Short mmCIF file of C-alpha atoms and ligand atoms in Angstrom, two decimals:
data_model
loop_
_atom_site.label_atom_id
_atom_site.label_comp_id
_atom_site.label_asym_id
_atom_site.label_seq_id
_atom_site.Cartn_x
_atom_site.Cartn_y
_atom_site.Cartn_z
CA MET M 134 -39.16 45.02 -8.14
CA ASN M 135 -39.83 41.45 -7.13
CA PRO M 136 -43.31 40.24 -6.27
CA LEU M 137 -42.64 40.05 -2.69
CA SER M 138 -41.55 43.64 -2.44
CA THR M 139 -44.54 44.68 -4.60
CA ALA M 140 -46.84 42.89 -2.07
CA TRP M 141 -45.24 44.47 0.90
CA TRP M 142 -45.74 47.90 -0.97
CA LYS M 143 -49.34 47.16 -1.41
CA LEU M 144 -49.92 45.98 2.19
CA PHE M 145 -48.31 49.20 3.34
CA GLN M 146 -50.60 51.39 1.22
CA ARG M 147 -53.68 49.37 2.50
CA LEU M 148 -52.64 49.78 5.98
CA VAL M 149 -52.16 53.54 5.52
CA LEU M 150 -55.66 53.75 3.95
CA VAL M 151 -57.24 51.81 6.73
CA LEU M 152 -55.66 53.90 9.45
CA LEU M 153 -56.30 57.05 7.55
CA GLY M 154 -59.98 56.09 7.15
CA ALA M 155 -60.29 55.18 10.79
CA PHE M 156 -58.81 58.40 11.78
CA LEU M 157 -61.11 60.41 9.63
CA LEU M 158 -64.09 58.66 10.90
CA GLY M 159 -62.89 59.10 14.48
CA TRP M 160 -62.29 62.80 13.92
CA TRP M 161 -65.90 63.02 12.38
CA THR M 162 -67.43 61.11 15.24
CA GLY M 163 -65.19 62.69 17.83
CA HIS M 164 -63.73 59.12 18.88
CA SER M 165 -60.55 59.20 16.78
CA LEU M 166 -58.30 57.29 19.32
CA LEU M 167 -61.04 54.57 19.60
CA MET M 168 -61.43 54.34 15.76
CA LEU M 169 -57.79 54.03 15.35
CA LEU M 170 -57.60 51.17 18.20
CA ILE M 171 -60.36 49.41 16.41
CA ALA M 172 -58.76 49.56 13.06
CA VAL M 173 -55.36 48.45 14.45
CA SER M 174 -56.91 45.44 16.27
CA GLY M 175 -58.73 44.60 13.03
CA CYS M 176 -55.72 44.50 10.89
CA LEU M 177 -53.89 42.45 13.60
CA VAL M 178 -56.74 39.90 13.91
CA TRP M 179 -56.76 39.75 10.09
CA GLU M 180 -53.02 39.20 9.79
CA LEU M 181 -53.14 36.47 12.61
CA TRP M 182 -55.88 34.70 10.82
CA ARG M 183 -53.85 34.50 7.55
CA LEU M 184 -50.85 33.40 9.62
CA TYR M 185 -52.84 30.64 11.10
CA ARG M 186 -54.05 29.54 7.74
CA LEU M 187 -50.45 29.51 6.55
CA ASP M 188 -49.50 27.38 9.44
CA ARG M 189 -52.24 24.96 8.82
CA TRP M 190 -51.12 24.61 5.32
CA LEU M 191 -47.51 24.13 6.16
CA ARG M 192 -48.48 21.33 8.48
CA ASP M 193 -50.86 19.75 5.90
CA ASP M 194 -49.79 16.20 5.00
CA ASN M 195 -51.17 16.69 1.44
CA LYS M 196 -47.73 17.77 0.17
CA GLU M 197 -48.82 17.91 -3.52
CA ALA M 198 -51.52 20.50 -2.95
CA GLY M 199 -50.30 24.12 -3.79
CA PRO M 200 -50.70 27.00 -1.18
CA PRO M 201 -54.31 28.48 -0.89
CA ARG M 202 -54.79 32.13 -1.65
CA PHE M 203 -53.75 34.20 1.49
CA GLY M 204 -53.67 37.56 -0.02
CA TRP M 205 -50.72 39.98 -0.30
CA VAL M 206 -47.31 39.01 1.38
CA TRP M 207 -48.38 35.66 3.02
CA GLU M 208 -49.42 34.40 -0.23
CA ASP M 209 -45.99 35.21 -1.74
CA ILE M 210 -44.25 33.87 1.24
CA ALA M 211 -46.36 30.61 0.92
CA PHE M 212 -45.51 30.39 -2.74
CA GLU M 213 -41.74 30.84 -2.11
CA ILE M 214 -41.90 28.18 0.69
CA ASP M 215 -43.78 25.84 -1.71
CA ARG M 216 -41.18 26.26 -4.37
CA VAL M 217 -38.28 25.46 -2.00
CA ARG M 218 -40.39 22.46 -0.75
CA ARG M 219 -40.89 21.17 -4.19
CA GLN M 220 -37.20 21.63 -5.03
CA ASN M 221 -36.17 19.71 -1.94
CA ARG M 222 -38.55 16.85 -2.69
CA LYS M 223 -37.03 16.66 -6.17
CA ARG M 224 -33.51 16.61 -4.82
CA LYS M 225 -34.48 14.06 -2.21
CA ARG M 226 -35.99 11.80 -4.94
CA LYS M 227 -32.79 12.14 -6.95
CA TYR M 228 -30.38 11.41 -4.12
CA GLY M 229 -32.60 8.55 -3.25
CA ARG M 230 -32.42 7.05 -6.61
CA LEU M 231 -28.54 7.63 -6.60
CA LEU M 232 -28.26 6.01 -3.02
CA GLU M 233 -30.16 3.02 -4.37
CA ARG M 234 -27.87 2.71 -7.46
CA PHE M 235 -24.93 2.98 -5.16
CA GLN M 236 -26.16 0.23 -2.82
CA HIS M 237 -27.08 -1.95 -5.75
CA ALA M 238 -23.56 -1.43 -7.15
CA THR M 239 -21.95 -2.08 -3.86
CA ALA M 240 -23.92 -5.17 -3.22
CA ALA M 241 -23.01 -6.58 -6.51
CA LEU M 242 -19.27 -5.89 -5.75
CA PRO M 243 -17.34 -9.21 -5.17
CA ASP M 244 -14.94 -7.15 -2.78
CA ALA M 245 -15.93 -6.26 0.76
CA ALA M 246 -16.28 -2.56 1.34
CA VAL M 247 -16.58 -1.13 5.00
CA ILE M 248 -16.78 2.42 6.05
CA LEU M 249 -15.09 3.16 9.37
CA ASP M 250 -15.19 6.22 11.52
CA GLU M 251 -12.33 8.08 13.11
CA GLU M 252 -12.22 5.53 15.91
CA ASP M 253 -12.25 2.53 13.34
CA LYS M 254 -15.81 1.63 14.31
CA VAL M 255 -18.01 0.14 11.55
CA VAL M 256 -20.35 2.87 10.05
CA TRP M 257 -21.56 0.77 6.93
CA CYS M 258 -20.59 -2.37 5.08
CA ASN M 259 -21.83 -4.02 1.78
CA GLY M 260 -22.99 -7.44 1.27
CA ALA M 261 -19.74 -9.02 0.32
CA SER M 262 -18.38 -8.11 3.91
CA GLN M 263 -20.56 -10.77 5.28
CA GLN M 264 -19.19 -13.66 2.95
CA LEU M 265 -15.54 -12.45 3.18
CA LEU M 266 -15.17 -10.76 6.65
CA GLY M 267 -18.32 -12.12 8.49
CA LEU M 268 -19.62 -8.64 9.12
CA THR M 269 -23.34 -7.67 9.25
CA LEU M 270 -24.37 -4.08 9.05
CA GLY M 271 -27.36 -4.68 11.59
CA ARG M 272 -25.30 -6.44 14.18
CA ASP M 273 -21.69 -4.89 13.80
CA ALA M 274 -22.50 -1.15 13.04
CA GLY M 275 -20.96 0.89 15.82
CA LEU M 276 -18.40 -1.79 16.76
CA PRO M 277 -14.63 -1.24 16.64
CA VAL M 278 -13.38 -3.30 13.66
CA ALA M 279 -10.38 -4.62 15.48
CA ASN M 280 -12.79 -6.30 17.57
CA LEU M 281 -14.40 -8.04 14.82
CA LEU M 282 -11.37 -8.84 12.86
CA ARG M 283 -8.90 -10.05 15.24
CA ASP M 284 -5.85 -11.21 12.92
CA PRO M 285 -2.81 -9.73 14.45
CA GLY M 286 -1.32 -8.83 11.02
CA PHE M 287 -4.54 -6.90 10.24
CA VAL M 288 -4.83 -5.05 13.67
CA ALA M 289 -1.19 -3.88 13.31
CA PHE M 290 -2.00 -2.76 9.81
CA LEU M 291 -5.03 -0.96 10.85
CA ALA M 292 -3.06 0.97 13.54
CA GLN M 293 -0.26 2.04 11.23
CA ARG M 294 -2.68 4.14 8.90
CA ARG M 295 -0.60 3.91 5.81
CA PRO M 296 -3.06 4.25 2.87
CA THR M 297 -0.56 2.86 0.17
CA ASP M 298 0.08 -0.49 1.87
CA SER M 299 -2.02 -3.54 2.08
CA VAL M 300 -2.13 -6.57 4.20
CA ASP M 301 -2.85 -10.21 3.53
CA PHE M 302 -4.68 -12.40 6.11
CA SER M 303 -6.90 -15.33 6.49
CA SER M 304 -10.59 -14.79 6.33
CA PRO M 305 -12.29 -15.10 9.50
CA VAL M 306 -15.08 -17.04 7.86
CA ALA M 307 -13.08 -19.62 5.95
CA ASN M 308 -9.59 -20.29 7.01
CA ASP M 309 -8.48 -21.48 3.57
CA GLN M 310 -9.52 -18.20 1.99
CA THR M 311 -6.86 -15.45 1.75
CA LEU M 312 -7.88 -11.95 1.74
CA SER M 313 -5.88 -8.75 0.85
CA ALA M 314 -7.05 -5.46 2.53
CA ARG M 315 -6.37 -1.95 1.97
CA ILE M 316 -7.66 1.11 3.82
CA VAL M 317 -7.98 4.43 2.08
CA PRO M 318 -9.11 7.79 3.59
CA TYR M 319 -12.75 8.47 2.76
CA GLY M 320 -15.04 11.59 3.31
CA LYS M 321 -14.65 13.53 6.49
CA LYS M 322 -12.10 11.66 9.01
CA GLN M 323 -13.66 8.28 7.64
CA ARG M 324 -11.76 5.37 6.17
CA LEU M 325 -12.85 2.89 3.57
CA LEU M 326 -11.67 -0.71 4.17
CA LEU M 327 -11.63 -2.80 0.98
CA ALA M 328 -10.88 -6.55 1.17
CA THR M 329 -10.39 -8.63 -1.88
CA ASP M 330 -10.26 -12.43 -1.96
CA ILE M 331 -6.78 -13.41 -3.39
CA SER M 332 -6.93 -17.11 -2.69
CA GLN M 333 -6.99 -17.98 -6.40
CA VAL M 334 -3.93 -15.65 -7.15
CA ARG M 335 -2.12 -17.15 -4.25
CA ARG M 336 -3.08 -20.74 -5.27
CA LEU M 337 -1.76 -20.02 -8.75
CA GLU M 338 1.54 -18.49 -7.31
CA GLN M 339 1.96 -21.55 -5.20
CA MET M 340 1.48 -23.76 -8.40
CA ARG M 341 4.10 -21.76 -10.21
CA ARG M 342 6.62 -22.05 -7.40
CA ASP M 343 5.98 -25.80 -6.97
CA PHE M 344 6.33 -26.19 -10.92
CA ILE M 345 9.62 -24.48 -10.84
CA ALA M 346 10.99 -26.13 -7.77
CA ASN M 347 9.90 -29.49 -9.13
CA VAL M 348 11.55 -29.00 -12.62
CA SER M 349 14.74 -27.68 -11.01
CA HIS M 350 14.84 -30.64 -8.76
CA GLU M 351 14.32 -33.17 -11.54
CA LEU M 352 16.98 -31.44 -13.67
CA ARG M 353 19.53 -31.29 -10.99
CA THR M 354 20.26 -34.94 -10.72
CA PRO M 355 20.73 -35.67 -14.48
CA LEU M 356 22.86 -32.51 -14.75
CA THR M 357 25.01 -33.56 -11.83
CA VAL M 358 25.62 -37.01 -13.49
CA VAL M 359 26.51 -35.31 -16.76
CA THR M 360 28.95 -32.93 -15.16
CA GLY M 361 30.42 -35.84 -13.24
CA TYR M 362 30.93 -37.76 -16.45
CA LEU M 363 32.44 -34.72 -18.10
CA GLU M 364 34.88 -34.16 -15.30
CA THR M 365 35.97 -37.75 -15.44
CA MET M 366 36.44 -37.66 -19.11
CA LEU M 367 38.46 -34.51 -18.85
CA ASP M 368 40.56 -35.93 -16.04
CA SER M 369 41.24 -39.02 -18.10
CA GLU M 370 44.68 -39.43 -19.94
CA HIS M 371 43.14 -41.66 -22.69
CA PRO M 372 44.56 -40.78 -26.01
CA SER M 373 41.18 -41.13 -27.80
CA LEU M 374 39.86 -38.09 -25.96
CA ASP M 375 42.73 -35.81 -26.91
CA GLY M 376 40.81 -34.31 -29.85
CA TRP M 377 37.70 -33.71 -27.59
CA ARG M 378 39.28 -31.77 -24.78
CA GLN M 379 38.12 -28.38 -26.17
CA PRO M 380 34.38 -29.43 -26.80
CA LEU M 381 34.36 -31.26 -23.51
CA ARG M 382 35.48 -28.26 -21.59
CA GLY M 383 32.77 -26.09 -23.15
CA MET M 384 30.20 -28.77 -22.47
CA GLN M 385 31.37 -28.68 -18.82
CA GLN M 386 31.28 -25.03 -18.50
CA GLN M 387 27.63 -24.91 -19.96
CA ALA M 388 26.54 -27.77 -17.63
CA ARG M 389 27.89 -25.95 -14.75
CA ARG M 390 26.09 -22.88 -15.64
CA MET M 391 22.92 -24.67 -15.81
CA LEU M 392 23.55 -26.29 -12.47
CA HIS M 393 24.11 -22.98 -11.10
CA ILE M 394 20.96 -21.59 -12.45
CA ILE M 395 19.16 -24.59 -11.04
CA GLU M 396 20.62 -24.05 -7.50
CA ASP M 397 19.58 -20.37 -7.65
CA LEU M 398 15.99 -21.33 -8.70
CA LEU M 399 15.78 -23.86 -5.87
CA MET M 400 17.06 -21.17 -3.50
CA LEU M 401 14.47 -18.85 -4.78
CA ALA M 402 11.68 -21.39 -4.27
CA ARG M 403 12.84 -22.04 -0.70
CA LEU M 404 12.95 -18.38 0.07
CA GLU M 405 9.39 -17.81 -1.22
CA SER M 406 7.64 -20.81 0.73
CA ARG M 407 7.37 -19.48 4.11
CA LYS M 408 6.79 -22.92 5.77
CA ASP M 409 10.36 -23.75 5.06
CA ARG M 410 11.63 -20.75 6.94
CA ALA M 411 14.29 -21.43 9.51
CA PRO M 412 13.55 -19.48 12.85
CA GLY M 413 15.76 -16.59 13.38
CA LYS M 414 18.96 -17.19 15.27
CA PRO M 415 21.78 -14.83 16.08
CA VAL M 416 24.03 -14.58 13.00
CA PRO M 417 27.69 -13.75 13.41
CA VAL M 418 27.60 -11.47 10.29
CA PRO M 419 31.21 -9.94 10.74
CA THR M 420 32.57 -13.55 10.39
CA VAL M 421 30.34 -14.33 7.50
CA LEU M 422 31.42 -11.17 5.82
CA ALA M 423 35.11 -12.02 6.53
CA ASP M 424 34.56 -15.39 4.68
CA ILE M 425 32.84 -13.71 1.75
CA ALA M 426 35.67 -11.03 1.50
CA ASP M 427 38.19 -14.06 1.30
CA ASP M 428 36.04 -15.73 -1.37
CA ALA M 429 35.87 -12.38 -3.28
CA ILE M 430 39.59 -12.09 -3.29
CA ALA M 431 39.83 -15.67 -4.67
CA LEU M 432 37.17 -14.94 -7.33
CA SER M 433 39.10 -11.66 -8.25
CA GLY M 434 42.24 -13.83 -8.75
CA GLU M 435 44.50 -12.19 -11.24
CA GLN M 436 42.32 -9.16 -11.47
CA ASN M 437 43.76 -8.05 -8.14
CA HIS M 438 40.68 -6.08 -6.76
CA ARG M 439 41.07 -4.28 -3.56
CA VAL M 440 38.61 -5.63 -1.05
CA ASP M 441 38.08 -3.56 2.23
CA LEU M 442 35.91 -4.96 4.90
CA ARG M 443 34.76 -2.58 7.87
CA ALA M 444 32.46 -4.36 10.13
CA GLN M 445 31.20 -3.49 13.71
CA ALA M 446 32.56 -6.54 15.60
CA ALA M 447 29.81 -6.80 18.14
CA LEU M 448 27.08 -6.42 15.73
CA TRP M 449 25.18 -9.64 14.97
CA LEU M 450 21.84 -10.06 13.31
CA LEU M 451 18.84 -12.13 14.16
CA GLY M 452 18.03 -14.26 11.02
CA CYS M 453 18.93 -17.20 8.95
CA GLU M 454 22.69 -17.44 8.35
CA LYS M 455 22.44 -19.50 5.16
CA GLU M 456 20.20 -16.91 3.43
CA LEU M 457 22.15 -13.95 4.84
CA ARG M 458 25.42 -15.39 3.55
CA SER M 459 23.80 -16.02 0.17
CA ALA M 460 22.60 -12.47 -0.19
CA PHE M 461 25.72 -10.79 0.87
CA SER M 462 27.87 -12.93 -1.17
CA ASN M 463 25.70 -12.13 -4.26
CA LEU M 464 26.26 -8.50 -3.58
CA VAL M 465 29.96 -8.69 -3.07
CA PHE M 466 30.61 -11.12 -5.91
CA ASN M 467 28.62 -8.87 -8.25
CA ALA M 468 30.93 -5.97 -7.27
CA VAL M 469 33.84 -8.11 -8.20
CA ARG M 470 32.34 -9.17 -11.41
CA TYR M 471 31.28 -5.81 -12.51
CA THR M 472 34.34 -3.94 -11.54
CA PRO M 473 37.26 -3.84 -13.85
CA ALA M 474 40.71 -5.27 -12.80
CA GLY M 475 42.31 -3.45 -10.01
CA GLY M 476 39.12 -1.72 -8.85
CA ARG M 477 38.08 -1.17 -5.20
CA ILE M 478 35.43 -2.87 -3.30
CA GLU M 479 34.30 -1.76 0.14
CA ILE M 480 32.14 -3.76 2.43
CA ARG M 481 30.62 -1.84 5.52
CA TRP M 482 28.66 -3.39 8.27
CA PHE M 483 27.32 -0.92 11.04
CA ALA M 484 24.30 0.15 12.96
CA ASP M 485 22.82 3.66 13.42
CA ASP M 486 19.63 5.10 14.70
CA ARG M 487 17.75 3.94 11.54
CA GLY M 488 18.80 0.30 11.94
CA VAL M 489 21.39 -2.00 10.89
CA HIS M 490 22.99 -1.67 7.44
CA LEU M 491 25.20 -3.75 5.04
CA GLU M 492 26.76 -1.49 2.24
CA VAL M 493 28.68 -2.95 -0.78
CA GLU M 494 30.29 -0.20 -2.75
CA ASP M 495 32.52 -0.50 -5.86
CA ASN M 496 34.09 1.87 -8.39
CA GLY M 497 33.25 -0.26 -11.19
CA GLU M 498 31.21 0.24 -14.42
CA GLY M 499 27.93 1.46 -12.63
CA ILE M 500 24.48 1.05 -13.95
CA ALA M 501 22.25 3.54 -16.01
CA PRO M 502 19.28 4.99 -13.88
CA SER M 503 16.65 3.24 -16.19
CA HIS M 504 17.84 -0.24 -15.33
CA ILE M 505 17.96 0.43 -11.59
CA PRO M 506 14.16 -0.23 -10.75
CA ARG M 507 14.17 -3.54 -12.56
CA LEU M 508 17.55 -5.06 -11.36
CA SER M 509 15.91 -7.32 -8.76
CA GLU M 510 13.53 -9.09 -11.34
CA ARG M 511 14.27 -12.44 -12.28
CA PHE M 512 16.82 -12.83 -15.17
CA TYR M 513 16.89 -9.13 -15.65
CA ARG M 514 20.33 -8.34 -16.77
CA VAL M 515 21.85 -4.88 -18.12
CA ASN M 516 24.13 -6.72 -20.44
CA ARG M 517 23.18 -10.37 -20.99
CA ASP M 518 26.26 -11.44 -22.71
CA ARG M 519 28.35 -9.53 -20.15
CA SER M 520 26.51 -11.36 -17.30
CA ARG M 521 26.87 -14.69 -18.89
CA GLY M 522 30.48 -14.28 -19.61
CA SER M 523 31.16 -13.65 -15.95
CA GLY M 524 29.12 -16.65 -14.78
CA GLY M 525 25.99 -14.64 -13.86
CA THR M 526 22.59 -16.41 -13.61
CA GLY M 527 20.42 -13.16 -13.50
CA LEU M 528 18.97 -14.43 -10.29
CA GLY M 529 21.41 -12.98 -7.77
CA LEU M 530 19.76 -9.58 -6.94
CA SER M 531 16.24 -11.40 -6.90
CA ILE M 532 17.61 -13.79 -4.32
CA VAL M 533 18.92 -10.70 -2.30
CA LYS M 534 15.50 -9.07 -2.35
CA HIS M 535 13.80 -12.13 -1.15
CA VAL M 536 16.29 -12.75 1.71
CA LEU M 537 15.73 -9.21 2.77
CA ASN M 538 11.94 -9.45 2.65
CA ASN M 539 12.25 -12.38 4.91
CA HIS M 540 14.39 -10.36 7.26
CA ARG M 541 12.15 -7.27 7.05
CA GLY M 542 14.80 -5.45 5.13
CA GLN M 543 15.17 -3.33 2.15
CA LEU M 544 17.60 -3.17 -0.84
CA ARG M 545 18.63 0.32 -2.02
CA ILE M 546 20.66 0.74 -5.04
CA GLU M 547 22.65 3.96 -5.88
CA SER M 548 24.77 3.98 -9.03
CA GLU M 549 26.29 6.19 -11.74
CA LEU M 550 27.40 4.98 -14.97
CA GLY M 551 31.23 4.73 -15.15
CA LYS M 552 31.68 5.84 -11.52
CA GLY M 553 30.63 2.81 -9.46
CA SER M 554 27.64 1.47 -7.51
CA LEU M 555 26.29 1.29 -3.86
CA PHE M 556 24.19 -1.57 -2.79
CA SER M 557 22.68 -1.09 0.68
CA CYS M 558 20.67 -3.60 2.72
CA ASP M 559 18.82 -1.99 5.54
CA PHE M 560 17.54 -4.11 8.36
CA PRO M 561 15.10 -2.98 11.25
CA GLU M 562 16.86 -2.20 14.56
CA GLU M 563 14.86 -5.08 16.28
CA LEU M 564 17.04 -7.67 14.50
CA LYS M 565 20.20 -6.24 16.01
CA VAL M 566 21.56 -8.61 18.56
CA GLU M 567 24.93 -8.66 20.52
CA PRO M 568 27.25 -11.85 20.30
CA PRO M 569 26.59 -14.45 22.98
CA ILE M 570 28.97 -13.97 25.80
CA LEU M 571 30.62 -17.45 25.42
CA SER M 572 31.41 -16.85 21.69
CA THR M 573 34.81 -15.38 21.06
CA GLY M 574 34.87 -16.16 17.36
CA VAL M 575 34.07 -12.68 16.23
CA SER M 576 36.10 -10.70 18.57
CA SER M 577 39.24 -12.65 17.71
CA GLN M 578 38.69 -11.58 14.06
CA CYS M 579 37.69 -7.92 14.54
CA ASP M 580 39.31 -6.58 17.86
CA SER M 581 37.91 -2.95 17.52
CA ASP M 582 34.39 -1.83 17.27
CA ILE M 583 34.94 -0.86 13.70
CA ALA M 584 37.61 -3.13 12.38
CA PRO M 585 40.33 -1.73 10.06
CA PRO M 586 40.27 -2.99 6.53
CA LEU M 587 40.60 -6.77 6.92
CA LYS M 588 41.03 -7.94 3.40
CA ASN M 589 43.21 -6.48 0.50
CA SER M 590 43.97 -8.62 -2.47
CA ASN M 591 47.11 -6.34 -3.21
CA THR M 592 48.62 -7.26 0.13
CA ARG M 593 48.15 -11.14 -0.10
P1 ADP N 126 23.79 -11.55 -12.66
O1 ADP N 126 23.77 -12.95 -12.38
O2 ADP N 126 23.45 -11.26 -14.04
O3 ADP N 126 24.83 -10.70 -12.04
P2 ADP N 126 22.09 -10.16 -10.82
O4 ADP N 126 20.59 -10.40 -10.43
O5 ADP N 126 23.13 -10.47 -9.68
O6 ADP N 126 22.32 -11.19 -11.93
O7 ADP N 126 22.24 -8.62 -11.26
C1 ADP N 126 21.38 -8.28 -12.22
C2 ADP N 126 22.28 -7.22 -13.05
O8 ADP N 126 22.60 -6.09 -12.23
C3 ADP N 126 23.53 -7.70 -13.70
O9 ADP N 126 23.24 -8.37 -14.79
C4 ADP N 126 24.33 -6.46 -13.89
O10 ADP N 126 24.07 -5.77 -14.97
C5 ADP N 126 23.70 -5.46 -12.73
N1 ADP N 126 24.68 -5.46 -11.59
C6 ADP N 126 24.52 -6.11 -10.42
N2 ADP N 126 25.42 -5.64 -9.55
C7 ADP N 126 26.19 -4.61 -10.20
C8 ADP N 126 27.28 -3.89 -9.84
N3 ADP N 126 27.92 -3.98 -8.53
N4 ADP N 126 27.89 -3.02 -10.71
C9 ADP N 126 27.20 -2.98 -11.96
N5 ADP N 126 26.17 -3.68 -12.35
C10 ADP N 126 25.73 -4.51 -11.57
#
């Protein structure tokens, strides 16, 4: 039996004894009812007095003092309350210390941390939020974060609610500071905004880009001169050069390869530097693809690939023609280079409810699944010698990826070893444009909505 039930039992026994005593006294004096009434009232007054003392003790500010002796039941209740109170105080102290440690840790964090409620209002922010985002807890708590950080890129990112993404934007405190922000779900319906200063990383990236662009630029002129001289020497009929023709041709081939790499590196540098971006213009993609298909047939030459182009004639794309031409030709020329002689290459250009798409499919050598995620890295090749032998630089798919990034597009690669590959470029629907009314260039080339195969090397 626990102490409280023992106390209740004792109290019950005492009550029975008092009432029995009162009843016997009343019976003896002939006033049993009166005696019982006096006894019940006495008990009630006594219990009320103990209850009053318990209440006084509960309200007492001296928290450390233990409960006074109240007698059965009330005393046990008081001890139970006191135990729970001490436990709570201990827990409060522990959480207080934890909170203090957490606050110290977040204050020492170099990154801004802001807790947002379900309406994206600021609930709490750490010290670094002031230096990076200009937020102060005392002033900004309860205000919508979109009113405090007004960068359009950030506001759009806030609305899209994708925890895996991040957004880069200029700090509202210092314009030359670039921040990268992520928002992750936190607690019940809250979100945690984390912002890091990535200015240094961006500066280093810019330095690397500038270095590559400068080196490429500096190398291009001497290499052009070398290839020019080599060409002149190879064209010359002078008998003294007769024994040198073979090595000269080898030198010319290597110099051209170097020039090709330099051109690709410069192209990548241009693609990466946003300030050089040409504004989007309607690009006649079907015409561009028709040119590329022609070039692919020329590249195929004796290998006699079959190149089919199926393009929606009235489907143009808003973007940069030079970049798109470069990306699409990289995909088509790769298909020619990595498909054995006589193979089939199909180029498809169409729009559906998911956007606008270019697909380049071949029935060539295919790519093993382990290579696919790394193909768009610079200088990544499945087979280095094979790539070099076919005039590859290892930069083609990297250029494709950058061009697609600049057009908010995505590159998808599906391939099966020995069966062939499918490279798809997906563009958002907003970039879809119709040809200007005055332009007849495309309709004269593709007179149906989906043009029949335009190019077929076998038929040329
Ligand atoms: P490269 O100049 O070497 O072709 P890319 O970046 O264009 O460089 O391509 C990277 C690698 O991807 C190539 O080396 C090749 O192994 C593989 N690849 C690209 N396109 C195809 C394709 N259509 N079929 C098979 N492999 C391909």
